Amino acid sequence: MNSNSKEEFFMTDDELVQGCLQGNLFAQKCLFEKNHRKMLGVCFRYSPNKEEAQDVLQDAFVKVFGKMNTYKGSGALEGWIRRIVVNTAIENFRSKKNRFDEDIDAVENEIKSGSSVDEKVNADDILNFIKLLPKGYQMVFNLHAIDGFSHKEIAKQLKISENTSFSQYSRAKALLRKWLDSENRNVMRKVI
Amino acid sequence: MKDKDNIEDLLQGAFDDFEMEADSRVWDNVEKELTKKSKKIIPIWWKIGLAASIAGGMAYMGAQQFFDSNSMGSEFAQTEILKEVNSNDVNPDDNSVDASEEERIIELELDQNIEVATIQNIAPTEMAAKDESSSAINSVEASEGFFYAEEASKDEEPINDNKIETHQSNDTNEKSSLAFTVNSNDEPTEEHKNSIAKESELASSNSAEDKVESEDNSVAENDTPESLNDDVENSDDSFLATNNSTEDKAESKDDNVSENESSLVVLNPDLNSTVPDEPLIKKEEEGKWLLAASYGTMPPNEFASTSKSAYSTSESSPQRGDPSTDYYSNNLKSAMVGSIDYDMPFITGVTFNYRVGKRSSIESGLQLIRVSAQTSGSQHEITYFGIPVNYSYKIIDRKKFDLYTSGGITFEIGLKHKRIDNEGNSSPYRYPGFHTTLNLGVGSEYKIGNRISLFVQPGMSVSVLNSLFSYYHYTDVRAVKRFWPSLYTGLRFNLN
């Protein structure tokens, strides 16, 4: 997959878009190569495992190539692709009929409360802790805290009320704050 | 220690450079999807062409049937008028006809002149070899290979020695089709001979067995089947040629794809000429069940109204039809005095669609069909309860727009047949009967919301069985005209 990694970046985003619009398979592959790693990271945040994340990524890129004629070129291409990837992840979440009322007491009881978040947290830790959240919490937290969706947008996308979105986010944030505390982190790593 | 409210900033920054390597299968699957989609372009256009051909063929057949039916109605009327002429104006005891009929015959003879003159042009040498008295007869005999006579009313008994019948089949005053028979025991008169030789307008014979036969343009029509067959063969060839060229295109498209795969040149100029791919976006998953509320109609009102001059019933002595007897032959026997104005039939219904495949679905439900007609003395309204069973196949399946073909059958049971007289009194009429229709259409569907779409479906309907076929009260226009253009429109709701 990395055999063309040098050549692909000779093409600018505009050239890639033009090539994709003409149905040029090579341009499509270049666009995929250039963006798929970061986009798989996005998919992984919304998926329980890498396998499912890759399935979402695949669907998302088919959409990207199909919708390429709607890209106006006004914003960054990566941002436009990211939006499609997130929307695909949301559709995947909805299709799995995930619920928002999962019990998290079992995890919550393992950790102390009232602690603070250390500055030296890395993405892996955060990601692992996010994945411990109930599915609904995960989704709302990812959308609001990381991908910048408003609660109104989240409510519309997930077909829940704004209040539900807000409360789920607050509870998710509180949990993560506990888990990311330096005292609790080792406990959480064992759980993971 | 970070402020606990800054956790969003902390998290957002942590994922800025977060990346993962995907398995090679991901791109392979994406590539498969892209290739599959681009290969589908050709079959889609083939299907559109096929659907358009079917719809066009049906429309052509329907139009032909419609106009044929009109002319048939006039034919019936003319036959009846001439029967009246025969029975009223021709005196059985007298070999002459009245003055007005004579004028009519002269008109017909003038038309006949044109054809006999044509015969002379075809065989001038044979005509010259014969004596004057028989020249016209021989000329006609010489032309037997080209002209075939049509005997009008073979079943009719001769009214008298001079039997004159006209059979006029066109719907206007134009006499394009004419059969003319003269039987006489008299010797041909000098006047006849002169008129044959000079004007070539009438053929006569010496005995009752002799016949002078002439014919009209039907000869040319008899020749057409062969030429039509040739046309069909030619069209088959062109069809195959088109097919081959399309396959060639498909192969060349595949070649382009394989070139793309092997090329490491950035934006190979050759590949820039690739035909733009169709949108690859997957349509949002559709439900299995759809509910459709539809309104349908058959032709525009004026289209139906044209039938009033062509179809008429006997108000004075309605004959109850014998179901075993052919509709058209019965019609010939019935006198045609009154006329009927037909209203535009309309159909409302609620149907359910069940998807049986990715593109195909089966539709059934309930329909209410109403037809009405006004005779000179009353108005008739028939209401049917229908159950349609249709199969539809999506030719184009886009996110917002679908194009599909639909075909099936509708079984209709009559609910009521109401007769309203001129004074407004309403009374139930005869048993409303039943009706069966074959439907074929090409529809387009536009999604106007998440679960709602608007559809328009023009097509053709063919009446295959109607209990009114055997009656002479043509109160259901569909019993008279078998082929109809139809138009359905309505909303479909996704129930899943």
XYZ file of C-alpha atoms in Angstrom:
688
model
C 0.000 0.000 0.000
C 2.909 2.324 0.601
C 4.552 1.655 -2.755
C 3.234 4.915 -4.217
C 3.650 6.977 -1.102
C 6.302 9.197 -2.721
C 4.564 9.776 -6.034
C 1.159 10.451 -4.622
C 2.171 13.676 -2.931
C 3.378 15.206 -6.156
C -0.262 15.839 -6.793
C -1.918 18.804 -5.195
C -5.381 18.548 -3.718
C -6.819 20.298 -6.776
C -5.155 17.794 -9.102
C -6.410 14.929 -6.995
C -9.940 16.308 -7.084
C -9.819 16.814 -10.844
C -8.464 13.308 -11.358
C -11.164 11.815 -9.160
C -13.850 13.748 -10.995
C -12.609 12.233 -14.243
C -12.841 8.760 -12.762
C -9.085 8.375 -12.720
C -8.428 5.382 -10.522
C -4.840 6.370 -9.879
C -5.892 9.771 -8.566
C -8.487 8.098 -6.399
C -5.873 5.798 -4.945
C -3.548 8.723 -4.288
C -6.289 10.571 -2.453
C -6.960 7.492 -0.377
C -3.289 7.024 0.427
C -2.905 10.608 1.450
C -5.813 10.681 3.855
C -6.719 7.214 4.993
C -4.465 7.017 8.068
C -5.847 10.101 9.747
C -9.379 9.159 8.739
C -8.986 5.677 10.147
C -8.035 7.343 13.439
C -11.319 9.218 13.298
C -13.236 6.041 12.485
C -11.520 4.210 15.313
C -12.761 6.732 17.855
C -16.314 5.975 16.796
C -15.943 2.224 16.504
C -15.443 -0.526 19.053
C -12.523 -2.075 17.208
C -10.217 -1.606 14.254
C -12.097 -4.042 12.034
C -15.296 -2.092 12.279
C -13.376 1.164 11.903
C -11.949 -0.090 8.611
C -15.410 -1.000 7.378
C -16.566 2.533 8.148
C -13.486 3.937 6.408
C -14.236 1.899 3.299
C -17.829 3.113 3.113
C -16.701 6.663 3.759
C -14.195 6.689 0.905
C -16.725 5.244 -1.534
C -18.921 8.192 -0.578
C -16.029 10.613 -0.917
C -15.414 9.543 -4.513
C -19.112 9.514 -5.285
C -19.700 12.978 -3.842
C -16.565 14.533 -5.235
C -18.601 16.674 -7.618
C -20.154 18.420 -4.600
C -16.794 19.574 -3.271
C -16.606 23.288 -4.004
C -12.954 23.737 -3.151
C -13.698 26.533 -0.713
C -12.420 24.704 2.382
C -9.651 22.242 3.019
C -10.115 18.927 1.251
C -9.130 17.049 4.398
C -11.824 18.805 6.405
C -14.414 17.938 3.762
C -13.358 14.286 3.792
C -13.339 14.259 7.571
C -16.920 15.468 7.645
C -18.005 12.620 5.376
C -16.090 10.132 7.491
C -17.729 11.353 10.689
C -21.174 11.268 9.084
C -20.537 7.728 7.909
C -19.488 6.758 11.408
C -22.696 8.255 12.762
C -24.767 6.315 10.230
C -22.930 3.161 11.244
C -23.625 3.909 14.893
C -27.312 4.440 14.177
C -27.544 1.298 12.096
C -26.241 -0.725 15.031
C -29.129 0.634 17.103
C -26.864 1.520 20.002
C -28.606 2.650 23.123
C -27.868 5.612 25.347
C -28.825 4.116 28.661
C -26.039 1.659 29.304
C -24.972 1.009 32.852
C -21.527 2.304 33.704
C -21.549 1.667 37.404
C -19.162 -1.282 37.111
C -16.420 0.900 35.682
C -17.219 3.922 37.779
C -16.888 2.031 41.046
C -13.313 1.136 40.287
C -11.985 4.657 40.515
C -11.741 7.448 43.025
C -13.698 10.621 42.618
C -12.736 14.270 42.973
C -9.341 14.022 41.329
C -7.857 16.232 38.593
C -6.468 15.677 35.109
C -2.753 15.529 34.571
C -1.263 17.490 31.675
C 0.782 14.551 30.454
C -1.926 12.472 28.924
C -1.378 10.976 25.494
C -3.790 10.150 22.712
C -3.626 6.404 23.303
C -4.657 6.770 26.935
C -7.493 9.094 26.082
C -8.654 6.877 23.275
C -8.604 3.809 25.455
C -10.571 5.579 28.148
C -13.068 6.925 25.643
C -13.662 3.404 24.449
C -14.554 2.399 27.983
C -17.460 4.828 27.901
C -20.898 3.543 27.021
C -21.592 3.742 23.293
C -23.889 6.753 23.523
C -21.464 8.657 25.710
C -18.627 7.832 23.359
C -20.517 9.142 20.386
C -21.596 12.401 22.012
C -18.188 12.986 23.525
C -16.356 12.343 20.264
C -18.672 14.574 18.294
C -18.651 17.489 20.711
C -15.235 17.471 22.386
C -13.080 16.280 19.490
C -14.916 16.918 16.229
C -16.541 20.170 17.285
C -20.219 19.402 16.666
C -22.708 21.515 18.605
C -25.297 19.814 20.796
C -27.937 20.922 18.333
C -26.136 19.196 15.483
C -25.569 16.099 17.594
C -29.224 15.973 18.546
C -30.191 16.147 14.899
C -27.685 13.561 13.736
C -28.358 11.032 16.493
C -32.076 11.801 16.673
C -31.992 12.582 20.365
C -32.894 15.739 22.238
C -30.371 18.477 22.866
C -30.762 17.939 26.606
C -29.866 14.278 26.229
C -26.799 15.209 24.245
C -25.753 17.746 26.814
C -26.272 15.466 29.822
C -24.512 12.543 28.171
C -21.582 14.747 27.335
C -21.372 16.076 30.905
C -21.401 12.602 32.365
C -18.841 11.366 29.856
C -16.572 14.285 30.637
C -16.865 13.705 34.362
C -15.987 10.063 33.947
C -12.999 10.773 31.742
C -11.770 13.372 34.175
C -11.756 10.761 36.894
C -10.106 8.160 34.733
C -7.424 10.492 33.457
C -6.402 11.471 36.960
C -2.860 10.334 37.565
C -3.906 8.328 40.589
C -6.586 6.514 38.718
C -4.784 6.030 35.448
C -2.901 2.941 36.549
C -6.100 1.388 37.795
C -7.758 2.140 34.495
C -4.895 0.679 32.507
C -5.453 -2.575 34.333
C -9.106 -2.443 33.448
C -8.219 -1.879 29.825
C -2.678 20.646 37.074
C -5.007 21.593 34.350
C -8.244 23.259 35.035
C -10.859 20.565 34.793
C -12.985 22.621 32.372
C -10.167 22.630 29.839
C -10.463 18.949 29.155
C -11.926 19.632 25.683
C -8.802 21.540 24.634
C -6.597 18.876 26.073
C -8.427 16.144 24.180
C -8.713 18.029 20.905
C -5.027 18.646 20.685
C -4.250 15.057 21.591
C -5.937 13.741 18.426
C -4.577 16.229 15.909
C -1.921 13.840 14.660
C -3.531 10.581 15.586
C -3.184 8.148 12.698
C -3.621 4.446 12.062
C -2.526 2.284 9.161
C -5.331 0.544 7.317
C -5.138 -2.986 5.963
C -4.634 -3.326 2.233
C -8.064 -4.916 1.919
C -9.698 -1.556 2.594
C -8.443 -0.024 -0.644
C -9.086 -3.278 -2.520
C -12.705 -3.142 -1.448
C -13.010 0.545 -2.296
C -11.513 -0.154 -5.712
C -13.968 -3.000 -6.271
C -16.855 -0.679 -5.495
C -15.548 1.967 -7.865
C -15.006 -0.522 -10.689
C -18.388 -2.155 -10.135
C -20.152 1.177 -10.282
C -18.466 2.274 -13.482
C -19.267 -1.032 -15.176
C -22.928 -0.563 -14.410
C -23.253 2.421 -16.719
C -23.804 0.379 -19.856
C -26.497 -1.977 -18.572
C -28.403 0.998 -17.202
C -28.570 2.667 -20.598
C -29.533 -0.595 -22.197
C -32.353 -0.929 -19.742
C -33.503 2.620 -20.363
C -33.499 1.916 -24.080
C -35.433 -1.279 -23.594
C -37.997 0.394 -21.370
C -38.391 3.285 -23.796
C -38.826 0.863 -26.681
C -41.513 -1.074 -24.840
C -43.322 2.089 -23.816
C -43.055 3.483 -27.348
C -44.307 0.247 -28.847
C -47.229 0.159 -26.487
C -48.040 3.803 -27.219
C -47.898 3.141 -30.955
C -50.143 0.097 -30.646
C -52.509 2.042 -28.457
C -52.695 4.966 -30.837
C -53.218 2.656 -33.776
C -55.921 0.775 -31.933
C -57.536 4.043 -30.952
C -57.738 5.395 -34.465
C -58.703 2.024 -35.885
C -61.523 1.891 -33.376
C -62.686 5.310 -34.458
C -62.749 4.346 -38.086
C -64.484 1.112 -37.228
C -67.221 3.053 -35.521
C -67.752 5.143 -38.633
C -67.747 1.995 -40.664
C -70.510 0.588 -38.539
C -72.471 3.762 -38.934
C -71.987 3.841 -42.695
C -73.058 0.240 -42.995
C -76.223 0.952 -41.142
C -76.946 4.045 -43.198
C -76.505 2.071 -46.397
C -78.717 -0.671 -45.098
C -81.371 1.919 -44.603
C -80.719 3.214 -48.096
C -81.061 -0.271 -49.528
C -84.243 -0.997 -47.724
C -85.908 2.374 -48.158
C -84.710 3.948 -51.337
C -84.317 0.994 -53.655
C -87.597 -0.250 -54.941
C -87.520 -4.071 -55.275
C -90.010 -3.917 -58.126
C -88.057 -1.435 -60.045
C -84.553 -1.819 -61.407
C -83.830 1.819 -60.991
C -82.683 3.679 -57.954
C -83.892 7.033 -56.875
C -82.290 10.280 -57.911
C -80.244 10.897 -54.793
C -78.791 7.410 -54.864
C -77.968 7.832 -58.528
C -75.968 10.893 -57.671
C -74.122 8.901 -55.080
C -73.340 6.148 -57.556
C -72.040 8.661 -60.045
C -69.716 9.973 -57.416
C -68.485 6.503 -56.726
C -68.044 5.813 -60.403
C -65.951 8.902 -60.784
C -63.683 7.572 -58.083
C -63.627 4.259 -59.873
C -62.457 5.952 -63.058
C -59.174 6.768 -61.545
C -58.425 3.132 -60.839
C -59.519 1.815 -64.203
C -57.448 4.490 -65.864
C -54.524 3.226 -63.872
C -55.190 -0.292 -65.093
C -55.065 0.925 -68.685
C -51.715 2.440 -68.090
C -50.383 -0.844 -66.790
C -51.525 -3.048 -69.694
C -52.040 -0.880 -72.762
C -51.042 -3.517 -75.375
C -53.524 -6.077 -74.182
C -56.234 -3.550 -74.161
C -55.468 -2.519 -77.700
C -55.710 -6.115 -78.945
C -59.293 -6.511 -77.867
C -62.382 -5.085 -79.431
C -63.897 -2.048 -77.948
C -66.765 -3.753 -76.221
C -64.579 -6.027 -74.136
C -61.577 -3.839 -73.684
C -62.480 -2.720 -70.252
C -63.225 -6.246 -69.062
C -59.939 -7.570 -70.362
C -58.075 -4.719 -68.912
C -59.515 -5.533 -65.565
C -58.736 -9.227 -65.966
C -55.203 -8.395 -66.993
C -54.803 -6.521 -63.820
C -55.943 -9.318 -61.547
C -52.436 -9.853 -60.429
C -52.342 -6.338 -59.122
C -55.837 -5.663 -57.958
C -58.004 -7.767 -55.762
C -61.626 -7.149 -55.369
C -63.358 -7.004 -52.096
C -66.924 -8.124 -52.049
C -68.970 -6.119 -49.718
C -71.557 -7.886 -47.633
C -71.077 -11.389 -48.961
C -73.656 -12.700 -46.581
C -76.339 -10.398 -47.800
C -79.018 -11.732 -50.096
C -79.379 -9.903 -53.406
C -82.046 -7.308 -53.130
C -82.829 -7.312 -56.828
C -81.203 -7.831 -60.163
C -79.220 -4.696 -59.903
C -77.457 -4.948 -56.624
C -75.470 -1.981 -55.622
C -73.506 -1.907 -52.465
C -70.973 0.405 -51.177
C -68.633 -0.295 -48.360
C -66.950 2.699 -47.052
C -64.396 2.213 -44.338
C -62.844 5.541 -43.767
C -64.038 7.753 -40.976
C -64.438 10.899 -43.028
C -66.167 11.704 -46.272
C -63.201 10.496 -48.232
C -63.952 7.309 -50.180
C -60.635 5.648 -50.048
C -61.937 2.114 -49.976
C -64.649 1.069 -52.333
C -66.092 -2.176 -53.545
C -68.530 -1.955 -56.321
C -70.562 -4.813 -57.753
C -73.058 -4.727 -60.562
C -75.051 -7.795 -61.467
C -77.296 -7.672 -64.430
C -79.035 -10.085 -66.766
C -79.190 -7.484 -69.478
C -76.812 -7.252 -72.376
C -74.293 -4.526 -72.019
C -75.671 -1.425 -73.564
C -73.919 0.729 -76.081
C -73.928 3.431 -73.524
C -71.982 1.195 -71.190
C -69.445 0.322 -73.857
C -68.910 3.921 -74.670
C -68.499 4.872 -71.136
C -65.955 2.085 -70.615
C -63.970 2.935 -73.682
C -64.012 6.655 -73.326
C -64.166 7.287 -69.686
C -63.122 3.868 -68.366
C -65.389 4.350 -65.444
C -67.439 1.225 -65.159
C -66.964 -2.434 -65.856
C -69.849 -4.615 -66.857
C -70.457 -8.249 -67.788
C -72.906 -10.213 -69.933
C -74.151 -12.647 -67.333
C -74.909 -12.699 -63.632
C -71.781 -14.767 -62.988
C -69.497 -12.178 -64.487
C -67.985 -9.816 -62.089
C -65.975 -6.769 -62.474
C -63.741 -6.406 -59.599
C -61.672 -3.529 -58.689
C -59.831 -2.617 -55.622
C -58.260 0.257 -53.902
C -55.106 0.917 -52.074
C -55.309 -2.363 -50.208
C -53.122 -3.893 -52.902
C -50.312 -1.675 -51.888
C -50.938 -2.654 -48.313
C -50.762 -6.325 -49.276
C -47.280 -5.760 -50.508
C -46.088 -4.217 -47.320
C -45.605 -7.337 -45.162
C -42.580 -8.408 -47.168
C -41.049 -5.013 -47.016
C -41.837 -4.923 -43.352
C -40.066 -8.218 -42.891
C -37.062 -6.779 -44.617
C -37.206 -3.842 -42.303
C -37.355 -6.125 -39.325
C -34.324 -8.041 -40.536
C -32.482 -4.841 -41.123
C -33.384 -3.563 -37.736
C -32.183 -6.841 -36.216
C -28.852 -6.358 -37.899
C -28.552 -2.838 -36.649
C -29.558 -3.990 -33.215
C -26.741 -6.548 -33.210
C -24.332 -3.989 -34.523
C -25.284 -1.616 -31.745
C -24.910 -4.400 -29.262
C -21.430 -5.202 -30.489
C -20.358 -1.599 -30.408
C -21.578 -1.284 -26.863
C -19.618 -4.323 -25.810
C -16.580 -2.869 -27.465
C -17.053 0.256 -25.419
C -17.271 -1.816 -22.272
C -14.037 -3.575 -23.122
C -12.240 -0.352 -23.876
C -13.449 1.005 -20.561
C -11.949 -2.010 -18.817
C -8.695 -1.430 -20.644
C -8.601 2.091 -19.293
C -9.055 0.803 -15.803
C -6.212 -1.680 -16.104
C -4.001 1.030 -17.505
C -4.776 3.163 -14.528
C -3.723 0.432 -12.197
C -0.361 -0.114 -13.801
C 0.467 3.531 -14.328
C 2.704 5.365 -11.918
C 2.747 8.517 -14.003
C 1.049 11.314 -12.198
C -2.176 12.184 -13.942
C -1.498 10.357 -17.158
C -2.982 12.630 -19.859
C -4.660 9.642 -21.536
C -6.605 8.984 -18.430
C -7.920 12.501 -18.315
C -10.174 11.626 -21.199
C -11.939 8.938 -19.222
C -15.681 9.388 -19.216
C -16.806 10.935 -15.938
C -18.071 8.265 -13.641
C -21.631 8.244 -12.441
C -22.197 9.282 -8.841
C -21.094 6.489 -6.590
C -22.923 7.589 -3.528
C -24.851 4.798 -1.947
C -28.484 5.548 -1.501
C -29.724 5.655 2.032
C -30.986 2.240 2.959
C -34.590 1.909 1.867
C -37.211 0.093 3.799
C -38.808 -3.127 2.742
C -42.309 -1.672 2.798
C -43.636 1.356 1.007
C -47.119 2.802 1.121
C -48.334 4.595 -1.975
C -51.353 6.821 -2.366
C -52.024 7.346 -6.032
C -54.358 9.076 -8.416
C -54.542 7.848 -11.937
C -56.433 8.708 -15.027
C -56.677 7.504 -18.515
C -56.671 9.915 -21.383
C -57.358 13.636 -21.416
C -61.032 14.438 -21.548
C -61.109 15.528 -25.155
C -59.369 12.314 -26.078
C -62.241 10.355 -24.629
C -64.869 12.681 -26.028
C -63.795 12.015 -29.575
C -65.381 8.654 -29.217
C -68.869 10.022 -29.175
C -69.186 10.109 -32.935
C -67.628 6.721 -33.322
C -69.524 4.758 -30.738
C -73.193 4.880 -30.342
C -75.940 2.694 -29.085
C -79.455 1.943 -30.022
C -81.669 3.836 -27.669
C -84.821 2.506 -29.212
C -84.153 -1.197 -29.200
C -81.159 -2.147 -27.120
C -80.181 -5.689 -27.899
C -78.997 -7.805 -25.069
C -75.818 -9.345 -26.215
C -75.081 -12.976 -26.391
C -71.823 -13.383 -24.465
C -70.750 -16.128 -26.817
C -71.057 -13.871 -29.830
C -68.247 -11.705 -30.978
C -68.516 -8.110 -29.959
C -67.717 -6.619 -33.312
C -70.014 -8.806 -35.351
C -72.796 -8.009 -32.942
C -72.077 -4.408 -33.402
C -72.654 -4.646 -37.128
C -76.134 -5.930 -36.531
C -77.126 -3.203 -34.167
C -78.664 -0.026 -35.395
C -76.754 3.074 -34.438
C -78.814 6.079 -33.760
C -77.823 7.719 -30.490
C -74.411 8.703 -29.245
C -72.439 8.572 -26.012
C -70.171 11.124 -24.410
C -67.526 9.573 -22.226
C -66.044 11.231 -19.192
C -62.444 10.817 -18.270
C -62.083 7.679 -16.158
C -60.183 8.126 -12.926
C -58.540 5.802 -10.466
C -57.639 6.409 -6.834
C -55.904 3.909 -4.664
C -53.693 2.926 -1.796
C -51.077 0.316 -2.479
C -48.217 -1.310 -0.649
C -44.852 -1.971 -2.208
C -42.729 -4.772 -0.880
C -39.121 -4.858 -1.938
C -38.135 -8.331 -3.071
C -34.690 -7.379 -4.306
C -32.299 -4.502 -4.456
C -34.136 -3.014 -7.434
C -37.340 -4.965 -7.732
C -40.553 -4.785 -5.781
C -44.082 -6.118 -5.844
C -47.038 -3.801 -5.437
C -50.581 -4.544 -4.465
C -53.424 -2.801 -2.710
C -56.856 -1.388 -3.312
C -58.146 0.898 -6.015
C -61.396 2.615 -6.763
C -62.097 3.106 -10.450
C -64.905 5.227 -11.780
C -66.095 5.556 -15.326
C -69.091 7.506 -16.493
C -70.852 8.257 -19.733
C -73.747 10.377 -20.932
C -76.205 9.110 -23.457
C -78.903 11.306 -24.960
C -81.371 10.223 -22.308
C -79.360 9.437 -19.213
C -76.067 9.353 -17.430
C -74.345 6.139 -16.390
C -71.812 5.838 -13.600
C -69.943 2.628 -12.903
C -67.706 2.180 -9.906
C -65.226 -0.668 -9.715
C -63.223 -1.971 -6.805
C -59.806 -2.993 -8.086
C -56.893 -5.047 -6.820
C -53.691 -4.329 -8.736
C -50.747 -6.711 -8.727
C -47.693 -5.101 -10.249
C -44.009 -5.838 -10.474
C -41.614 -2.948 -10.767
C -37.931 -2.769 -11.479
C -35.687 0.223 -10.886
C -33.714 1.154 -13.946
C -31.990 4.112 -12.333
C -31.488 4.141 -8.586
C -30.189 7.490 -7.365
C -30.248 9.119 -3.999
C -32.996 11.543 -4.934
C -34.332 10.140 -8.166
C -35.465 6.749 -9.402
C -36.612 5.613 -12.816
C -38.488 2.345 -12.973
C -40.671 0.184 -15.126
C -43.838 -1.303 -13.792
C -46.124 -3.913 -15.220
C -48.962 -6.051 -13.982
C -52.644 -6.742 -13.926
C -55.610 -5.163 -12.186
C -58.665 -7.203 -11.294
C -61.772 -5.090 -10.899
C -65.154 -6.021 -9.529
C -68.064 -3.699 -10.206
C -69.515 -2.155 -7.082
C -72.403 -0.273 -8.614
C -73.783 0.852 -11.923
C -76.011 3.858 -11.516
C -78.293 5.386 -14.113
C -79.405 8.991 -13.750
C -82.140 10.173 -16.056
C -82.603 13.692 -17.411
C -84.819 14.603 -14.478
C -82.085 13.687 -12.031
C -83.648 10.470 -10.813
C -81.035 7.939 -9.899
C -81.577 4.220 -10.032
C -79.361 1.160 -9.939
C -78.798 -0.235 -13.357
C -77.654 -3.610 -14.545
C -75.110 -5.789 -12.782
C -71.920 -3.738 -12.837
C -69.791 -6.699 -13.886
C -66.047 -6.944 -13.826
C -63.016 -5.689 -15.670
C -59.447 -6.819 -16.085
C -56.643 -4.580 -17.223
C -53.030 -5.182 -18.133
C -50.792 -2.272 -17.256
C -47.322 -1.298 -18.332
C -45.611 1.953 -17.492
C -42.374 3.768 -16.946
C -42.327 5.867 -13.817
C -40.055 8.368 -12.200
C -39.854 8.942 -8.480
C -38.398 11.968 -6.755
C -37.570 11.920 -3.080
C -38.980 15.052 -1.477
C -38.236 14.088 2.118
C -36.569 11.444 4.224
C -39.521 9.126 3.886
C -41.688 10.663 1.208
C -41.309 10.600 -2.520
C -43.417 11.841 -5.389
C -43.961 9.641 -8.406
C -45.319 10.102 -11.902
C -45.977 7.046 -14.025
C -47.195 7.287 -17.597
C -47.969 4.081 -19.414
C -50.435 2.012 -21.352
C -53.413 0.007 -20.182
C -55.043 -2.768 -22.121
C -58.523 -4.014 -21.311
C -58.382 -7.756 -21.654
C -61.665 -8.817 -20.134
C -64.769 -6.798 -19.390
C -68.235 -8.073 -18.725
C -69.549 -5.178 -20.808
C -67.829 -6.510 -23.902
C -70.938 -8.556 -24.540
C -73.472 -5.739 -24.117
C -74.469 -2.857 -26.301
C -74.594 -0.271 -23.593
C -71.066 0.937 -23.882
C -71.194 2.734 -20.602
C -67.654 1.733 -19.722
C -65.461 3.363 -22.310
C -62.790 0.754 -21.612
C -65.075 -1.900 -23.043
C -65.017 -0.009 -26.317
C -61.436 1.132 -26.489
C -59.111 -1.630 -25.419
C -55.844 0.336 -25.461
C -55.493 3.408 -23.331
C -52.693 5.722 -22.386
C -52.657 6.115 -18.628
C -51.050 8.421 -16.106
C -50.622 7.750 -12.424
C -49.244 10.153 -9.873
C -49.029 10.131 -6.112
C -46.883 9.872 -3.022
C -44.943 6.960 -1.620
C -44.122 6.682 2.065
C -41.240 4.628 3.377
C -42.678 2.661 6.269
C -39.372 1.409 7.717
